[in-house]
Amino acid sequence: MKGIVLAGGSGTRLHPLTIPVSKQLLPVGDKPMIYYPISTLMVAGIRDILVITRPEDAPMFQTLLGDGSRLGLNITYGTQDEPRGIAEAVIIGADHIGDDSCALVLGDNVFHGTRFGRMLQDEAAGLDGCTLFGYRVHDPERYGVGVTDESGRLIAIEEKPREPRSNLAITGLYLYDNEVVDIAKNIQPSARGELEITDVNRVYLERGRARLIDLGRGFAWLDTGTPESLLQAGQYVRTLEERQGVRIACLEELALRMGFIDADTCHRLGAEMSGSGYGRYIMSIARELAA
């Protein structure tokens, strides 16, 4: 399975913060926002990742992430000149996907929960069509929502409904089989000229090949697209990290735990940032797992 992180867009809800810099480079806790969606792909076992950005932002992402080889990844880059909908990411990434399935994650989404990696790995292994992930919210009219029957089977997808039939918001993480490329290429743009991911998901639903997983209680899904939600995400991350003594979305630690790099490499990456608590944490993890 290939991974795609959509980190384009102008981030207008975060202006003036995002006038000079991409939203996905803003800090959430002690790391850039884009670390979180990349970590989501990594725990799913995905190592081949396409990062889609605005053309003017690409050099900054390349400086931050490089080609991914330091983490045992293969990171490449694509550009989206203008925000033309989430589904356009699939078209931009068509060559990257090739004959494979893909996981698409939005660059401003933070996921955190126990056994999340195992869940994603199981879904990827048994994927037949598309798998969506739902999260219960108090304001479903702001989101695309999934409507399920009494057995939990997905029966409808509604985009920002005025009178929601469900409070199960569809999050910014999507698993697709290879048919998604042709589906995305053949959907019609919305009135705003955008290729809506909801339209892609509805095609799978109409074919009886869409599955919705309720992430449930004890799981956190944070959309960091507004000043308030960005602050909340940072507070959530810092509180957990300080209380538990672990770091969420530490890419170097994940690369080591997933077997993408060895302990010596992990320690060296931490030593390069030893002036920060983040770097010292990586070094301590490398020593712990090497013992």
Tab-separated table of C-alpha atoms in Angstrom:
chain	number	residue	atom	x	y	z
A	1	MET	CA	0.000	0.000	0.000
A	2	LYS	CA	1.225	3.480	-0.937
A	3	GLY	CA	0.673	6.553	1.224
A	4	ILE	CA	-0.368	10.082	0.281
A	5	VAL	CA	-0.338	13.101	2.598
A	6	LEU	CA	-2.304	16.067	1.296
A	7	ALA	CA	-0.501	19.099	2.703
A	8	GLY	CA	-1.621	21.728	0.199
A	9	GLY	CA	-4.224	24.423	0.605
A	10	SER	CA	-3.819	27.996	1.727
A	11	GLY	CA	-4.904	27.546	5.355
A	12	THR	CA	-7.129	30.631	5.262
A	13	ARG	CA	-8.782	29.756	8.583
A	14	LEU	CA	-5.369	30.202	10.204
A	15	HIS	CA	-4.470	33.553	8.631
A	16	PRO	CA	-2.262	35.461	9.317
A	17	LEU	CA	-0.218	32.512	10.635
A	18	THR	CA	-0.312	30.729	7.299
A	19	ILE	CA	0.377	33.666	5.019
A	20	PRO	CA	4.166	33.086	5.064
A	21	VAL	CA	4.238	29.367	5.899
A	22	SER	CA	2.294	26.190	5.182
A	23	LYS	CA	-0.225	25.172	7.833
A	24	GLN	CA	1.316	21.699	7.974
A	25	LEU	CA	4.635	23.170	9.127
A	26	LEU	CA	3.110	24.859	12.165
A	27	PRO	CA	3.926	23.244	15.525
A	28	VAL	CA	1.631	20.831	17.320
A	29	GLY	CA	3.396	20.251	20.601
A	30	ASP	CA	7.116	20.083	19.878
A	31	LYS	CA	6.958	18.860	16.291
A	32	PRO	CA	5.619	20.021	12.923
A	33	MET	CA	1.999	19.208	12.171
A	34	ILE	CA	2.931	17.025	9.197
A	35	TYR	CA	4.694	14.549	11.513
A	36	TYR	CA	1.281	13.366	12.708
A	37	PRO	CA	-0.199	12.203	9.364
A	38	ILE	CA	3.157	10.712	8.383
A	39	SER	CA	3.188	8.780	11.650
A	40	THR	CA	-0.303	7.479	10.846
A	41	LEU	CA	0.988	6.018	7.589
A	42	MET	CA	4.076	4.615	9.279
A	43	VAL	CA	2.140	2.687	11.944
A	44	ALA	CA	0.128	1.171	9.093
A	45	GLY	CA	3.415	-0.212	7.775
A	46	ILE	CA	3.560	2.190	4.813
A	47	ARG	CA	7.020	3.323	3.757
A	48	ASP	CA	6.410	4.784	0.282
A	49	ILE	CA	4.854	8.218	0.818
A	50	LEU	CA	3.910	11.070	-1.511
A	51	VAL	CA	3.609	14.503	0.115
A	52	ILE	CA	1.472	16.952	-1.881
A	53	THR	CA	2.079	20.632	-1.174
A	54	ARG	CA	1.715	24.043	-2.732
A	55	PRO	CA	4.594	24.689	-5.160
A	56	GLU	CA	6.000	27.535	-3.038
A	57	ASP	CA	6.028	25.340	0.081
A	58	ALA	CA	7.735	22.289	-1.426
A	59	PRO	CA	11.328	23.385	-0.629
A	60	MET	CA	10.518	23.732	3.079
A	61	PHE	CA	9.016	20.251	3.257
A	62	GLN	CA	11.996	18.850	1.395
A	63	THR	CA	14.340	20.526	3.888
A	64	LEU	CA	12.400	19.035	6.785
A	65	LEU	CA	11.815	15.519	5.460
A	66	GLY	CA	14.293	15.004	2.640
A	67	ASP	CA	13.770	11.809	0.701
A	68	GLY	CA	12.839	9.935	3.868
A	69	SER	CA	15.786	7.548	3.671
A	70	ARG	CA	17.052	8.618	7.112
A	71	LEU	CA	13.862	7.072	8.498
A	72	GLY	CA	13.833	4.067	6.214
A	73	LEU	CA	11.121	5.685	4.098
A	74	ASN	CA	10.814	6.735	0.483
A	75	ILE	CA	9.285	10.234	0.437
A	76	THR	CA	8.524	11.955	-2.848
A	77	TYR	CA	6.709	15.199	-3.581
A	78	GLY	CA	3.870	16.456	-5.729
A	79	THR	CA	2.275	19.862	-5.996
A	80	GLN	CA	-1.262	21.181	-6.076
A	81	ASP	CA	-1.285	24.651	-7.635
A	82	GLU	CA	-4.681	25.529	-6.175
A	83	PRO	CA	-6.966	23.768	-3.690
A	84	ARG	CA	-9.223	21.800	-6.040
A	85	GLY	CA	-10.562	19.243	-3.634
A	86	ILE	CA	-9.230	16.310	-1.646
A	87	ALA	CA	-9.938	13.827	-4.432
A	88	GLU	CA	-7.475	15.615	-6.710
A	89	ALA	CA	-4.716	14.189	-4.503
A	90	VAL	CA	-5.487	10.757	-5.934
A	91	ILE	CA	-5.125	12.047	-9.500
A	92	ILE	CA	-1.890	13.870	-8.679
A	93	GLY	CA	-0.653	10.683	-7.044
A	94	ALA	CA	-1.758	8.277	-9.799
A	95	ASP	CA	1.791	7.407	-10.883
A	96	HIS	CA	2.834	7.076	-7.258
A	97	ILE	CA	-0.016	4.643	-6.582
A	98	GLY	CA	0.664	2.628	-9.731
A	99	ASP	CA	-0.976	-0.784	-9.413
A	100	ASP	CA	-1.138	-0.632	-5.631
A	101	SER	CA	-3.772	0.330	-3.080
A	102	CYS	CA	-3.372	3.604	-1.209
A	103	ALA	CA	-3.946	5.371	2.096
A	104	LEU	CA	-4.792	9.066	1.822
A	105	VAL	CA	-4.494	11.211	4.944
A	106	LEU	CA	-5.055	14.932	5.355
A	107	GLY	CA	-2.033	16.859	6.541
A	108	ASP	CA	-3.869	18.620	9.371
A	109	ASN	CA	-5.389	15.522	11.017
A	110	VAL	CA	-4.080	14.049	14.270
A	111	PHE	CA	-5.039	10.483	15.221
A	112	HIS	CA	-4.153	8.852	18.516
A	113	GLY	CA	-5.387	5.673	20.153
A	114	THR	CA	-4.308	2.272	21.398
A	115	ARG	CA	-3.801	-0.475	18.814
A	116	PHE	CA	-4.360	2.047	16.013
A	117	GLY	CA	-1.455	0.649	14.006
A	118	ARG	CA	-2.763	-2.914	14.243
A	119	MET	CA	-6.206	-1.746	13.145
A	120	LEU	CA	-4.770	-0.012	10.080
A	121	GLN	CA	-2.550	-2.958	9.183
A	122	ASP	CA	-5.500	-5.363	9.395
A	123	GLU	CA	-7.694	-3.103	7.272
A	124	ALA	CA	-4.976	-2.672	4.664
A	125	ALA	CA	-4.416	-6.427	4.479
A	126	GLY	CA	-8.112	-7.194	3.956
A	127	LEU	CA	-9.052	-4.116	1.931
A	128	ASP	CA	-11.882	-4.612	-0.552
A	129	GLY	CA	-13.001	-1.274	-1.921
A	130	CYS	CA	-12.584	1.537	0.585
A	131	THR	CA	-12.407	1.837	4.351
A	132	LEU	CA	-13.431	5.049	6.076
A	133	PHE	CA	-12.986	5.965	9.722
A	134	GLY	CA	-15.729	7.657	11.715
A	135	TYR	CA	-15.571	9.711	14.900
A	136	ARG	CA	-18.551	10.911	16.922
A	137	VAL	CA	-18.803	14.711	17.175
A	138	HIS	CA	-21.251	17.202	18.670
A	139	ASP	CA	-21.405	19.342	15.504
A	140	PRO	CA	-21.820	16.886	12.593
A	141	GLU	CA	-23.199	19.597	10.317
A	142	ARG	CA	-19.592	20.764	9.848
A	143	TYR	CA	-18.456	17.447	8.376
A	144	GLY	CA	-19.182	14.700	5.945
A	145	VAL	CA	-21.045	12.127	8.032
A	146	GLY	CA	-21.666	8.423	7.681
A	147	VAL	CA	-25.139	7.027	8.267
A	148	THR	CA	-25.308	3.420	9.419
A	149	ASP	CA	-28.137	0.944	9.955
A	150	GLU	CA	-28.841	-0.958	13.164
A	151	SER	CA	-26.102	-3.472	12.370
A	152	GLY	CA	-23.522	-0.712	11.818
A	153	ARG	CA	-23.442	-1.133	8.041
A	154	LEU	CA	-22.783	2.075	6.116
A	155	ILE	CA	-25.897	3.047	4.147
A	156	ALA	CA	-25.357	6.726	3.289
A	157	ILE	CA	-22.766	9.505	3.224
A	158	GLU	CA	-23.938	13.095	3.674
A	159	GLU	CA	-21.747	16.151	3.164
A	160	LYS	CA	-22.268	18.863	5.801
A	161	PRO	CA	-25.989	18.098	6.209
A	162	ARG	CA	-28.270	20.785	7.628
A	163	GLU	CA	-30.184	18.126	9.542
A	164	PRO	CA	-27.692	15.329	10.199
A	165	ARG	CA	-29.023	11.784	10.527
A	166	SER	CA	-25.829	10.819	12.299
A	167	ASN	CA	-23.119	12.345	14.458
A	168	LEU	CA	-20.448	10.058	12.981
A	169	ALA	CA	-18.038	12.397	11.182
A	170	ILE	CA	-15.876	10.860	8.474
A	171	THR	CA	-12.279	11.658	9.350
A	172	GLY	CA	-9.442	12.665	7.039
A	173	LEU	CA	-8.052	9.153	6.614
A	174	TYR	CA	-9.122	6.959	3.705
A	175	LEU	CA	-7.981	3.524	2.538
A	176	TYR	CA	-8.657	2.695	-1.114
A	177	ASP	CA	-8.050	-0.134	-3.518
A	178	ASN	CA	-6.541	0.629	-6.914
A	179	GLU	CA	-9.890	1.510	-8.499
A	180	VAL	CA	-9.804	4.859	-6.722
A	181	VAL	CA	-7.677	6.406	-9.463
A	182	ASP	CA	-10.245	5.762	-12.199
A	183	ILE	CA	-13.091	6.751	-9.901
A	184	ALA	CA	-11.449	10.081	-9.026
A	185	LYS	CA	-10.745	10.812	-12.666
A	186	ASN	CA	-14.400	10.315	-13.592
A	187	ILE	CA	-16.258	12.234	-10.890
A	188	GLN	CA	-17.655	15.637	-11.777
A	189	PRO	CA	-16.374	18.809	-10.086
A	190	SER	CA	-18.651	20.464	-7.562
A	191	ALA	CA	-20.201	23.893	-8.053
A	192	ARG	CA	-16.987	25.286	-6.529
A	193	GLY	CA	-14.920	23.472	-9.147
A	194	GLU	CA	-13.537	20.960	-6.632
A	195	LEU	CA	-13.256	17.194	-6.787
A	196	GLU	CA	-15.006	16.108	-3.612
A	197	ILE	CA	-13.761	13.052	-1.757
A	198	THR	CA	-17.350	12.413	-0.650
A	199	ASP	CA	-18.257	11.761	-4.294
A	200	VAL	CA	-15.479	9.177	-4.539
A	201	ASN	CA	-16.689	7.500	-1.361
A	202	ARG	CA	-20.269	7.442	-2.630
A	203	VAL	CA	-19.206	5.545	-5.739
A	204	TYR	CA	-17.726	2.844	-3.512
A	205	LEU	CA	-20.884	2.900	-1.386
A	206	GLU	CA	-23.120	2.465	-4.440
A	207	ARG	CA	-21.020	-0.527	-5.456
A	208	GLY	CA	-21.417	-2.030	-2.003
A	209	ARG	CA	-17.702	-1.790	-1.309
A	210	ALA	CA	-17.473	0.957	1.325
A	211	ARG	CA	-16.804	0.165	4.963
A	212	LEU	CA	-16.960	2.568	7.919
A	213	ILE	CA	-15.121	1.925	11.191
A	214	ASP	CA	-16.286	3.806	14.274
A	215	LEU	CA	-13.082	4.753	16.098
A	216	GLY	CA	-15.060	4.789	19.324
A	217	ARG	CA	-14.363	6.028	22.828
A	218	GLY	CA	-10.818	6.241	24.078
A	219	PHE	CA	-9.617	7.434	20.695
A	220	ALA	CA	-8.665	10.983	19.706
A	221	TRP	CA	-9.166	12.588	16.309
A	222	LEU	CA	-8.164	16.240	16.041
A	223	ASP	CA	-8.548	18.510	13.019
A	224	THR	CA	-6.037	21.334	13.457
A	225	GLY	CA	-7.426	23.684	10.829
A	226	THR	CA	-8.468	26.577	13.081
A	227	PRO	CA	-6.572	28.567	15.738
A	228	GLU	CA	-8.730	27.032	18.472
A	229	SER	CA	-8.304	23.434	17.282
A	230	LEU	CA	-4.568	23.952	16.704
A	231	LEU	CA	-4.187	25.115	20.303
A	232	GLN	CA	-6.329	22.240	21.602
A	233	ALA	CA	-4.276	19.689	19.678
A	234	GLY	CA	-1.052	21.092	21.068
A	235	GLN	CA	-2.424	20.991	24.615
A	236	TYR	CA	-3.645	17.407	24.159
A	237	VAL	CA	-0.278	16.251	22.867
A	238	ARG	CA	1.750	18.023	25.532
A	239	THR	CA	-0.486	16.769	28.377
A	240	LEU	CA	-0.196	13.152	27.283
A	241	GLU	CA	3.521	13.391	26.640
A	242	GLU	CA	4.278	14.993	29.985
A	243	ARG	CA	2.141	12.541	31.966
A	244	GLN	CA	3.179	9.364	30.156
A	245	GLY	CA	6.786	10.224	29.333
A	246	VAL	CA	6.338	9.252	25.685
A	247	ARG	CA	6.109	11.303	22.544
A	248	ILE	CA	3.256	11.091	20.047
A	249	ALA	CA	4.241	11.009	16.360
A	250	CYS	CA	7.984	10.832	17.007
A	251	LEU	CA	8.996	9.641	13.536
A	252	GLU	CA	12.442	8.441	14.570
A	253	GLU	CA	11.024	6.277	17.363
A	254	LEU	CA	8.332	4.887	15.079
A	255	ALA	CA	10.903	4.067	12.407
A	256	LEU	CA	12.884	2.121	15.001
A	257	ARG	CA	9.881	0.302	16.471
A	258	MET	CA	8.581	-0.590	12.999
A	259	GLY	CA	11.974	-1.995	12.016
A	260	PHE	CA	12.612	0.628	9.334
A	261	ILE	CA	15.916	1.673	10.948
A	262	ASP	CA	18.202	0.184	13.599
A	263	ALA	CA	18.998	1.520	17.072
A	264	ASP	CA	22.358	2.988	16.050
A	265	THR	CA	20.734	5.002	13.281
A	266	CYS	CA	17.990	6.155	15.630
A	267	HIS	CA	20.530	7.261	18.224
A	268	ARG	CA	22.502	9.184	15.607
A	269	LEU	CA	19.350	11.003	14.464
A	270	GLY	CA	18.648	11.962	18.056
A	271	ALA	CA	22.229	13.114	18.619
A	272	GLU	CA	21.872	15.529	15.694
A	273	MET	CA	19.121	17.257	17.733
A	274	SER	CA	20.595	16.694	21.180
A	275	GLY	CA	20.153	20.346	22.082
A	276	SER	CA	16.391	19.751	22.277
A	277	GLY	CA	14.284	17.574	24.534
A	278	TYR	CA	12.983	15.870	21.401
A	279	GLY	CA	16.478	14.812	20.350
A	280	ARG	CA	17.393	13.595	23.834
A	281	TYR	CA	14.181	11.563	23.944
A	282	ILE	CA	15.115	9.826	20.684
A	283	MET	CA	18.551	8.990	22.051
A	284	SER	CA	17.041	7.522	25.226
A	285	ILE	CA	14.599	5.387	23.221
A	286	ALA	CA	17.436	4.124	21.016
A	287	ARG	CA	19.464	3.133	24.094
A	288	GLU	CA	16.441	1.469	25.687
A	289	LEU	CA	15.562	-0.625	22.635
A	290	ALA	CA	19.187	-1.517	21.927
A	291	ALA	CA	19.621	-2.965	25.425
